[in-house]
Coordinates of C-alpha atoms in Angstrom, one line a residue:
Chain P
M180 CA 0.0 0.0 0.0
T181 CA 1.2 3.4 -0.8
L182 CA -0.1 6.8 0.2
L183 CA -0.7 8.0 -3.3
Q184 CA -4.2 7.3 -4.4
P185 CA -4.4 7.5 -8.2
T186 CA -7.6 8.6 -10.0
I187 CA -7.5 8.2 -13.8
L188 CA -9.1 10.4 -16.3
R189 CA -9.1 8.8 -19.7
F190 CA -9.3 10.6 -23.0
A191 CA -9.6 9.2 -26.5
S192 CA -7.7 12.2 -27.8
I193 CA -6.3 15.3 -26.2
D194 CA -3.9 18.1 -27.0
S195 CA -1.4 17.0 -24.3
T196 CA -1.8 15.0 -21.1
N197 CA 0.5 17.5 -19.4
L198 CA -1.6 20.5 -20.5
E199 CA -4.7 18.8 -19.2
A200 CA -3.1 17.9 -15.9
V201 CA -2.0 21.5 -15.5
R202 CA -5.5 22.6 -16.2
Q203 CA -6.9 20.1 -13.7
A204 CA -4.3 21.1 -11.1
R205 CA -5.2 24.8 -11.5
A206 CA -8.8 23.8 -11.1
G207 CA -7.9 22.2 -7.8
A208 CA -7.2 18.6 -8.7
Q209 CA -5.8 16.6 -5.8
E210 CA -2.5 14.7 -5.8
G211 CA -2.8 11.4 -7.7
L212 CA -5.0 12.6 -10.5
C213 CA -3.8 10.9 -13.7
I214 CA -4.5 11.8 -17.3
V215 CA -4.2 9.0 -19.8
A216 CA -4.9 9.5 -23.5
R217 CA -4.9 7.2 -26.5
E218 CA -3.6 10.0 -28.7
Q219 CA -2.0 13.4 -28.2
T220 CA -2.5 16.0 -30.9
A221 CA 0.1 18.3 -29.4
G222 CA 2.4 16.1 -27.3
R223 CA 5.4 18.0 -26.2
G224 CA 8.7 17.6 -24.5
R225 CA 11.2 20.0 -22.9
L226 CA 11.1 23.5 -24.3
D227 CA 8.0 22.7 -26.3
R228 CA 9.8 20.1 -28.5
S229 CA 7.1 17.9 -30.0
W230 CA 6.6 14.3 -28.8
Q231 CA 5.0 12.1 -31.4
S232 CA 1.9 10.6 -30.0
P233 CA -0.1 8.6 -32.7
P234 CA -3.2 6.7 -31.6
D235 CA -2.6 3.7 -29.4
A236 CA 1.1 3.6 -30.2
G237 CA 2.3 4.6 -26.8
L238 CA 1.3 5.3 -23.2
Y239 CA 0.6 9.0 -22.8
F240 CA 0.3 9.7 -19.2
S241 CA 0.5 12.6 -16.8
I242 CA 0.1 12.8 -13.0
V243 CA -0.6 15.6 -10.6
L244 CA 1.6 15.5 -7.5
R245 CA 1.6 17.9 -4.6
P246 CA 4.9 17.1 -2.9
T247 CA 5.7 18.1 0.7
L248 CA 9.4 18.2 -0.2
E249 CA 11.5 21.3 0.1
M250 CA 11.6 23.2 -3.1
N251 CA 15.3 22.3 -3.7
A252 CA 14.4 18.6 -3.8
W253 CA 11.6 18.9 -6.3
P254 CA 14.0 18.3 -9.3
L255 CA 14.5 14.8 -7.8
I256 CA 10.9 14.1 -8.8
T257 CA 12.0 13.7 -12.4
L258 CA 14.7 11.2 -11.4
M259 CA 12.1 9.4 -9.2
A260 CA 9.7 9.2 -12.2
A261 CA 12.5 7.7 -14.4
L262 CA 13.1 5.0 -11.8
A263 CA 9.3 4.3 -11.7
V264 CA 9.2 3.8 -15.4
S265 CA 12.2 1.6 -15.2
D266 CA 10.5 -0.5 -12.6
A267 CA 7.3 -0.7 -14.6
L268 CA 9.0 -1.8 -17.8
L269 CA 10.9 -4.5 -16.0
K270 CA 7.8 -5.9 -14.3
A271 CA 5.3 -5.5 -17.2
C272 CA 7.6 -6.2 -20.1
S273 CA 10.7 -7.8 -18.6
L274 CA 12.6 -5.0 -20.2
R275 CA 15.6 -3.5 -18.5
A276 CA 16.1 0.0 -19.8
D277 CA 18.9 2.3 -19.0
I278 CA 18.3 5.8 -17.6
K279 CA 20.0 8.6 -19.4
W280 CA 20.5 11.7 -17.2
P281 CA 18.2 12.9 -15.9
N282 CA 15.2 11.0 -16.9
D283 CA 15.2 9.5 -20.4
L284 CA 14.8 5.7 -20.7
C285 CA 16.9 4.1 -23.4
V286 CA 17.7 0.8 -24.9
N287 CA 20.9 0.7 -26.8
E288 CA 21.2 4.4 -26.6
R289 CA 17.8 4.8 -28.2
K290 CA 15.1 6.6 -26.3
L291 CA 11.9 4.8 -25.6
C292 CA 10.5 7.0 -22.9
G293 CA 10.6 10.7 -22.2
I294 CA 9.5 12.6 -19.1
L295 CA 8.4 16.2 -18.9
A296 CA 7.8 17.6 -15.4
E297 CA 6.7 21.1 -14.6
T298 CA 5.5 23.0 -11.6
V299 CA 2.3 25.0 -11.4
E300 CA 1.1 27.4 -8.8
T301 CA -2.5 26.7 -7.8
E302 CA -4.9 28.1 -5.2
T303 CA -4.4 25.0 -3.2
G304 CA -0.6 25.2 -3.3
S305 CA 2.2 24.3 -5.6
A306 CA 1.9 21.2 -7.8
A307 CA 4.2 19.2 -9.9
I308 CA 2.9 17.7 -13.1
V309 CA 4.9 14.7 -14.3
G310 CA 4.3 13.7 -17.9
I311 CA 5.5 10.3 -19.2
G312 CA 5.5 9.2 -22.8
I313 CA 6.4 5.6 -23.5
N314 CA 6.8 4.4 -27.1
L315 CA 5.1 1.0 -27.1
K316 CA 4.5 0.0 -30.7
A317 CA 7.3 -0.7 -33.2
N318 CA 6.0 1.0 -36.3
S319 CA 4.7 4.1 -34.5
L320 CA 7.7 6.2 -35.0
L321 CA 8.3 8.6 -37.9
A322 CA 11.5 8.2 -39.8
T323 CA 12.8 11.5 -38.5
V324 CA 13.4 10.0 -35.1
S325 CA 14.0 6.4 -36.0
D326 CA 17.8 6.7 -35.4
L327 CA 17.3 8.2 -32.0
A328 CA 14.2 6.4 -30.8
T329 CA 12.9 2.9 -30.2
S330 CA 9.9 1.2 -28.7
V331 CA 9.1 -1.4 -26.1
E332 CA 8.0 -3.7 -28.9
S333 CA 11.2 -3.3 -30.8
A334 CA 13.3 -3.8 -27.7
T335 CA 11.5 -6.9 -26.5
A336 CA 10.2 -8.4 -29.8
A337 CA 6.8 -8.7 -28.2
K338 CA 3.6 -6.7 -28.2
P339 CA 3.5 -4.8 -24.9
D340 CA 0.3 -4.8 -22.8
S341 CA -0.5 -1.2 -22.4
A342 CA -2.9 -1.7 -19.5
R343 CA -0.3 -3.7 -17.7
V344 CA 2.3 -1.1 -18.2
L345 CA 0.0 1.5 -16.8
E346 CA -0.9 -0.6 -13.8
E347 CA 2.8 -1.3 -13.0
L348 CA 3.6 2.4 -13.6
L349 CA 1.0 3.6 -11.1
K350 CA 2.3 1.1 -8.5
A351 CA 5.9 2.1 -9.1
I352 CA 5.2 5.8 -8.9
G353 CA 3.4 5.3 -5.7
E354 CA 6.3 3.4 -4.1
R355 CA 9.1 5.6 -5.5
Y356 CA 7.3 8.8 -4.6
D357 CA 6.6 7.6 -1.0
L358 CA 10.2 6.7 -0.7
L359 CA 11.4 10.1 -2.1
Q360 CA 9.3 11.9 0.5
S361 CA 10.4 9.7 3.4
P362 CA 13.4 10.5 5.7
Q363 CA 16.6 9.9 3.7
G364 CA 14.4 9.6 0.7
R365 CA 16.5 12.0 -1.3
E366 CA 19.8 10.1 -0.7
H367 CA 18.0 6.8 -1.4
T368 CA 16.6 8.1 -4.7
I369 CA 20.0 9.3 -5.8
R370 CA 21.6 6.0 -4.9
E371 CA 18.9 4.0 -6.8
W372 CA 19.2 6.3 -9.8
C373 CA 22.9 5.7 -9.9
A374 CA 22.4 2.0 -9.6
N375 CA 20.0 2.0 -12.6
S376 CA 21.9 4.3 -14.9
S377 CA 25.0 3.6 -17.0
Y378 CA 25.4 7.4 -17.1
A379 CA 26.0 7.9 -13.4
I380 CA 29.8 7.2 -13.1
G381 CA 32.7 7.0 -15.5
R382 CA 30.7 7.6 -18.7
R383 CA 32.2 9.7 -21.5
V384 CA 29.6 12.2 -22.4
R385 CA 29.0 15.4 -24.4
I386 CA 26.8 18.0 -22.7
A387 CA 25.0 20.4 -25.0
L388 CA 23.7 23.5 -23.2
E389 CA 21.7 26.3 -24.7
N390 CA 24.9 28.2 -25.4
D391 CA 27.8 25.9 -24.6
T392 CA 28.9 22.4 -25.4
F393 CA 31.6 20.4 -23.6
E394 CA 32.8 16.9 -23.0
G395 CA 33.8 15.0 -20.0
T396 CA 33.4 12.0 -17.8
T397 CA 30.5 11.5 -15.4
R398 CA 31.3 11.5 -11.7
G399 CA 27.9 10.8 -10.0
L400 CA 25.2 13.1 -8.9
E401 CA 24.8 16.0 -6.5
S402 CA 22.2 15.9 -3.8
D403 CA 19.8 17.8 -6.0
G404 CA 20.3 15.4 -8.9
A405 CA 22.8 17.5 -10.9
L406 CA 25.2 15.5 -12.9
R407 CA 28.9 15.9 -12.1
V408 CA 31.0 15.9 -15.2
E409 CA 34.8 16.1 -15.0
T410 CA 36.3 17.9 -18.1
A411 CA 39.6 17.1 -19.7
G412 CA 41.2 19.9 -17.7
G413 CA 40.2 18.2 -14.5
K414 CA 37.4 20.8 -13.7
M415 CA 34.2 19.5 -12.2
R416 CA 31.1 20.9 -13.8
L417 CA 27.6 20.5 -12.5
V418 CA 25.0 19.9 -15.1
R419 CA 21.4 20.8 -14.4
A420 CA 20.0 21.3 -17.9
G421 CA 20.9 20.5 -21.4
D422 CA 21.2 17.3 -23.5
V423 CA 23.5 14.5 -22.7
T424 CA 25.0 12.3 -25.4
A425 CA 27.1 9.3 -24.7
L426 CA 30.5 9.2 -26.4
R427 CA 32.3 6.0 -27.4
A428 CA 34.4 4.8 -24.6
T429 CA 38.1 5.5 -25.0
T430 CA 40.7 2.9 -24.3
T431 CA 42.5 5.0 -21.7
Chain I
M31 CA 16.9 49.1 9.0
S32 CA 16.2 48.1 5.5
I33 CA 17.4 45.7 2.9
G34 CA 16.4 45.9 -0.6
V35 CA 17.8 45.4 -4.1
K36 CA 16.9 48.7 -5.5
R37 CA 16.1 49.8 -8.9
A38 CA 19.1 51.0 -10.7
M39 CA 18.3 54.3 -12.3
S40 CA 18.3 54.2 -16.0
D41 CA 21.0 56.9 -16.2
Q42 CA 23.3 54.7 -14.3
E43 CA 23.0 51.6 -16.3
N44 CA 26.3 52.0 -17.9
K45 CA 28.4 53.2 -15.0
P46 CA 31.1 51.1 -13.4
A47 CA 30.5 49.8 -9.9
E48 CA 30.0 52.0 -7.0
V49 CA 29.9 51.1 -3.4
E50 CA 29.3 52.9 -0.2
P51 CA 30.5 51.0 2.8
S52 CA 29.8 53.0 5.9
S53 CA 32.5 51.0 7.8
P54 CA 34.9 49.0 5.6
E55 CA 36.6 47.4 8.6
R56 CA 33.4 45.8 9.9
P57 CA 33.3 42.1 10.2
A58 CA 32.2 40.0 7.3
E59 CA 28.6 39.7 6.4
P60 CA 28.1 35.9 6.5
G61 CA 25.5 35.5 3.9
L62 CA 26.0 37.2 0.6
R63 CA 24.6 34.2 -1.1
D64 CA 21.6 34.2 1.2
R65 CA 19.9 37.1 -0.3
D66 CA 16.8 35.2 -1.1
R67 CA 13.8 37.3 -0.2
G68 CA 11.7 34.2 0.5
R69 CA 8.9 33.3 -1.8
R70 CA 6.8 30.4 -2.8
R71 CA 7.3 27.6 -0.5
H72 CA 10.1 29.2 1.3
R73 CA 8.9 32.3 2.9
N74 CA 12.1 32.9 4.9
Q75 CA 12.3 35.5 7.4
P76 CA 14.9 38.2 6.6
R77 CA 18.2 37.0 8.0
H78 CA 20.4 38.8 10.4
L79 CA 22.7 41.0 8.3
E80 CA 25.5 43.1 9.4
A81 CA 25.7 46.5 7.8
S82 CA 29.0 46.2 6.1
I83 CA 31.0 44.3 3.5
N84 CA 34.7 43.7 3.3
M85 CA 36.9 43.6 0.2
N86 CA 36.9 39.9 -0.1
E87 CA 33.2 39.7 -0.1
L88 CA 33.0 42.5 -2.5
R89 CA 35.3 40.6 -4.9
E90 CA 33.1 37.5 -4.4
L91 CA 30.1 39.6 -5.1
I92 CA 31.6 41.0 -8.3
G93 CA 32.7 37.5 -9.3
L94 CA 29.1 36.2 -8.8
I95 CA 27.7 39.1 -10.8
T96 CA 30.2 38.7 -13.6
E97 CA 29.7 34.9 -13.6
N98 CA 26.0 35.2 -13.8
G99 CA 25.9 37.9 -16.4
L100 CA 24.1 40.4 -14.2
T101 CA 24.5 44.0 -15.2
N102 CA 23.4 45.7 -12.1
F103 CA 23.2 44.8 -8.4
E104 CA 22.3 47.1 -5.6
L105 CA 22.0 46.5 -1.9
E106 CA 21.0 49.1 0.6
R107 CA 20.6 49.0 4.3
E108 CA 20.6 51.6 6.9
G109 CA 24.1 53.1 6.9
F110 CA 25.2 50.9 4.1
H111 CA 24.8 50.9 0.4
V112 CA 26.5 48.8 -2.2
K113 CA 25.9 49.1 -5.9
V114 CA 27.8 47.1 -8.6
G115 CA 27.2 47.5 -12.3
R116 CA 28.7 46.3 -15.5
G117 CA 28.8 47.9 -18.9
T118 CA 26.7 45.5 -20.8
L119 CA 23.1 46.5 -21.3
S120 CA 20.3 44.1 -22.2
E121 CA 18.8 45.2 -25.4
E122 CA 15.5 46.1 -23.8
A123 CA 17.2 48.1 -21.1
S124 CA 19.2 50.0 -23.7
A125 CA 16.2 50.6 -25.9
L126 CA 14.0 51.8 -23.0
A127 CA 16.6 53.5 -20.9
P128 CA 18.9 55.8 -23.0
L129 CA 21.9 57.0 -21.1
L130 CA 21.8 60.4 -19.5
P131 CA 25.4 60.8 -18.3
G132 CA 24.8 63.9 -16.3
A133 CA 21.9 63.0 -14.1
T134 CA 22.2 60.8 -11.1
E135 CA 20.1 60.2 -8.1
K136 CA 23.1 60.2 -5.7
Q137 CA 26.5 61.7 -5.6
F138 CA 28.2 58.9 -7.3
A139 CA 31.5 59.5 -8.9
A140 CA 31.2 60.0 -12.6
G141 CA 31.2 56.8 -14.5
T142 CA 33.4 56.2 -17.4
G143 CA 31.0 54.1 -19.3
S144 CA 33.7 51.5 -19.7
S145 CA 32.2 48.2 -20.9
T146 CA 34.9 46.0 -19.6
G147 CA 35.0 44.5 -16.1
S148 CA 33.8 46.0 -12.9
S149 CA 35.3 48.7 -10.7
V150 CA 34.5 49.8 -7.3
Q151 CA 34.4 53.1 -5.5
S152 CA 33.6 53.9 -1.9
I153 CA 31.6 56.7 -0.5
P154 CA 30.7 56.9 3.1
T155 CA 27.0 57.4 4.0
S156 CA 25.8 59.5 6.8
A157 CA 23.6 57.0 8.6
P158 CA 25.3 55.0 11.3
P159 CA 25.4 51.3 10.9
H160 CA 23.3 49.1 13.2
P161 CA 25.0 45.8 13.2
G162 CA 22.8 43.2 14.8
A163 CA 19.5 44.9 13.8
Q164 CA 17.1 42.8 11.9
A165 CA 16.9 43.5 8.2
E166 CA 13.6 44.6 6.9
E167 CA 12.3 45.2 3.5
A168 CA 12.6 48.8 2.4
A169 CA 9.2 50.1 1.6
S170 CA 9.5 53.8 2.1
E171 CA 11.1 54.8 -1.2
D172 CA 9.0 54.7 -4.3
Q173 CA 12.0 53.3 -6.3
D174 CA 12.0 50.2 -4.1
L175 CA 11.2 47.2 -6.2
H176 CA 9.7 43.8 -5.5
I177 CA 12.5 41.4 -6.4
I178 CA 11.6 38.1 -7.8
T179 CA 14.3 35.6 -6.9
S180 CA 15.1 32.1 -8.1
P181 CA 13.7 29.5 -5.7
I182 CA 16.2 26.9 -6.9
V183 CA 19.5 26.4 -8.7
G184 CA 18.8 26.0 -12.4
T185 CA 18.6 27.6 -15.8
F186 CA 16.6 30.7 -16.5
F187 CA 14.2 30.7 -19.5
R188 CA 12.3 33.8 -20.5
S189 CA 10.0 32.0 -22.8
P190 CA 8.3 28.6 -22.9
S191 CA 10.4 27.6 -26.0
P192 CA 13.3 29.1 -27.9
T193 CA 11.0 30.4 -30.6
A194 CA 8.2 31.6 -28.4
D195 CA 7.7 35.1 -27.1
S196 CA 9.1 36.0 -23.7
F197 CA 6.6 35.7 -20.8
V198 CA 7.3 39.3 -19.9
R199 CA 9.5 42.2 -21.0
I200 CA 10.6 45.5 -19.5
G201 CA 7.4 47.5 -19.2
S202 CA 5.1 44.5 -18.9
Q203 CA 2.4 44.8 -16.4
V204 CA 2.2 41.7 -14.2
E205 CA -0.4 40.4 -11.8
T206 CA 0.2 38.1 -8.8
D207 CA -0.3 35.0 -10.9
T208 CA 1.5 36.1 -14.1
V209 CA 4.1 33.6 -15.1
V210 CA 7.4 35.6 -15.6
C211 CA 9.8 32.8 -16.4
I212 CA 10.8 29.2 -16.1
I213 CA 13.7 27.9 -14.1
E214 CA 14.7 24.5 -15.3
A215 CA 16.5 22.0 -13.2
M216 CA 16.8 18.3 -14.0
K217 CA 14.1 18.7 -16.6
L218 CA 11.7 20.0 -14.1
M219 CA 10.4 23.2 -15.5
N220 CA 9.6 25.5 -12.6
E221 CA 7.0 28.1 -13.4
I222 CA 7.8 31.3 -11.6
Q223 CA 5.0 33.8 -10.8
A224 CA 5.3 37.5 -10.1
E225 CA 3.5 37.2 -6.8
T226 CA 2.9 40.9 -6.9
T227 CA 1.1 43.4 -9.1
G228 CA 3.2 46.0 -11.0
E229 CA 5.5 46.7 -13.8
V230 CA 8.6 44.9 -14.9
V231 CA 11.4 47.4 -14.7
K232 CA 14.5 45.2 -14.3
I233 CA 15.5 41.9 -15.7
Y234 CA 18.7 40.8 -14.0
V235 CA 19.5 37.7 -16.0
E236 CA 19.9 36.6 -19.6
N237 CA 17.9 33.9 -21.2
A238 CA 19.4 30.4 -20.7
Q239 CA 21.7 31.6 -18.0
A240 CA 22.5 29.5 -15.0
V241 CA 21.0 31.0 -11.8
E242 CA 21.7 30.3 -8.1
Y243 CA 19.2 29.9 -5.3
G244 CA 17.9 33.3 -4.3
Q245 CA 19.4 35.1 -7.2
P246 CA 17.4 38.2 -8.3
L247 CA 15.6 37.6 -11.6
F248 CA 13.2 40.5 -12.0
G249 CA 12.6 43.9 -10.4
I250 CA 8.9 44.8 -10.2
K251 CA 7.7 48.3 -9.5
T252 CA 4.7 47.7 -7.4
Q253 CA 1.6 49.8 -7.4

C-alpha cells in the first residue's frame, strides 16, 4: 500500500496530457490525478519540443503531485519518475532499460520514454505535473526520429500490454514517490538512480547546453540530482540542464 | 533598517560599480549568497545581516555578478549601500533607458561608461550602521522594487520555448499569478509567478543563463 491514491481520467484524444493535468491542477485537482490519452495531438517535451503521439502507439500519461518536499528537492521528482518507469518496464515487459540523465529511458542508446515535469502554482498550493510518454508499438515512430528512438515492442520483440504497463507504472510511482518523501528519501533516490543508470559514473559524455557544449566523464550526482562531469582539464562541472550524449568509450 | 535590491536608475545603467560602505573594517557579512527574499514555498524571514562588507566579499560579489551575467546589483541597508554594475546592457534596457550621463540620483563619482569589467568606489554614507539589527524590507522609497528571486538552482528561461515570445518584458504589467519565467533543473520546468502586481522594470539575468538559489531575476515596480 502506498499513500498515493491514483484517480485516472481517460481521453480518446487530447492536445497534451500534461496540459490537461496542468488545467486540472489549476482547477484544484488533488494529488494522484492521472490523465491518460490514447492519442495526443500536441504532445510535447522539454522547451516545447514535440513528442510524437499517434493513436494507441504509446502510453501518454501525466500525473498531478503535490509534494511536501522542500523546493530544492523537487527536481528529484523527475529522477524518481524515471526510476518508476524503469520498474514498470521491468515488471510489465521484462525489459531492463537504461536511464540517461536525468530521466530518459533508453535501450541501446535509443530513447523509448521521455519525461516532462513542470510545476504550477494553484490556489491549493504548488503542484508538480509529471508527464510520461512511452513508445510502445514498433511502427509508431516517424523516420525522422528512428535513429534516436525505439519502442518497447522493438526492444522486446513482443507486443506490450498497455494496460499492464500503466498498472505497474502507477504502483511504481506510488512506491518511489513515497520513498522520495520519506526520511533519507533523497539520498535513497539518488543511490537508486545511480544503480540504474550507466550514465552515473565513468561515462564519457557530451553536454549540449543552450549556449555551450563540452565533453567530460561523469562522476555521479549532486544531492539535487545535478550530474557531475569532469572535463579534460580536471574541472568538475555541475549539469542541471541540457542534453547528454554518450561518447564512445576511449581505451584509456 | 532596511534591505532591498533597489532599482538602478536608467541613467546609471552604464556606469562602473559604486559602493558605499559605511565602515569598511566591519566584520564580514556571512550570507552574501543568502539574499533570497523568500517566496513560494520558502517564505524565509529576513536574515540577520550586518551593515558592512569587506573587500573579499566585494570581490566575491563582483565575481558572482560577472559569472551570472548580471548587469546591475544594488543592496541598501541603513548606513550601508553597495551598488555594482557592468557595462553590458540588455537590449531592452538600452532601448528603453537611454543613457543620461549627467543626471544621477546620488552623488556617485562620474562613471566612465567602460564596458569591460567592474570597478568599485567607496563613498561613506551619513547614517550610522546598526550591526545586529534585523533586516527589513525597504518600503519607504518609491523606487523600491519587489524582487523576484530564483527558488532553486537551475537555468533561467524567459519563454516557454526558444521560438516563443518572452513571458514578460521590460514594461510588462504583471499580476500576482502572471508567469514571468521558467527555471529548469533536471528537466523539471519550474513556473515562476510574479507574486505581486506591478510593472517589470528590471531583468537581472539573460535567457538560458544558470542561476543560483535566491538570485534576483526581476525587479517589479509595485503599485
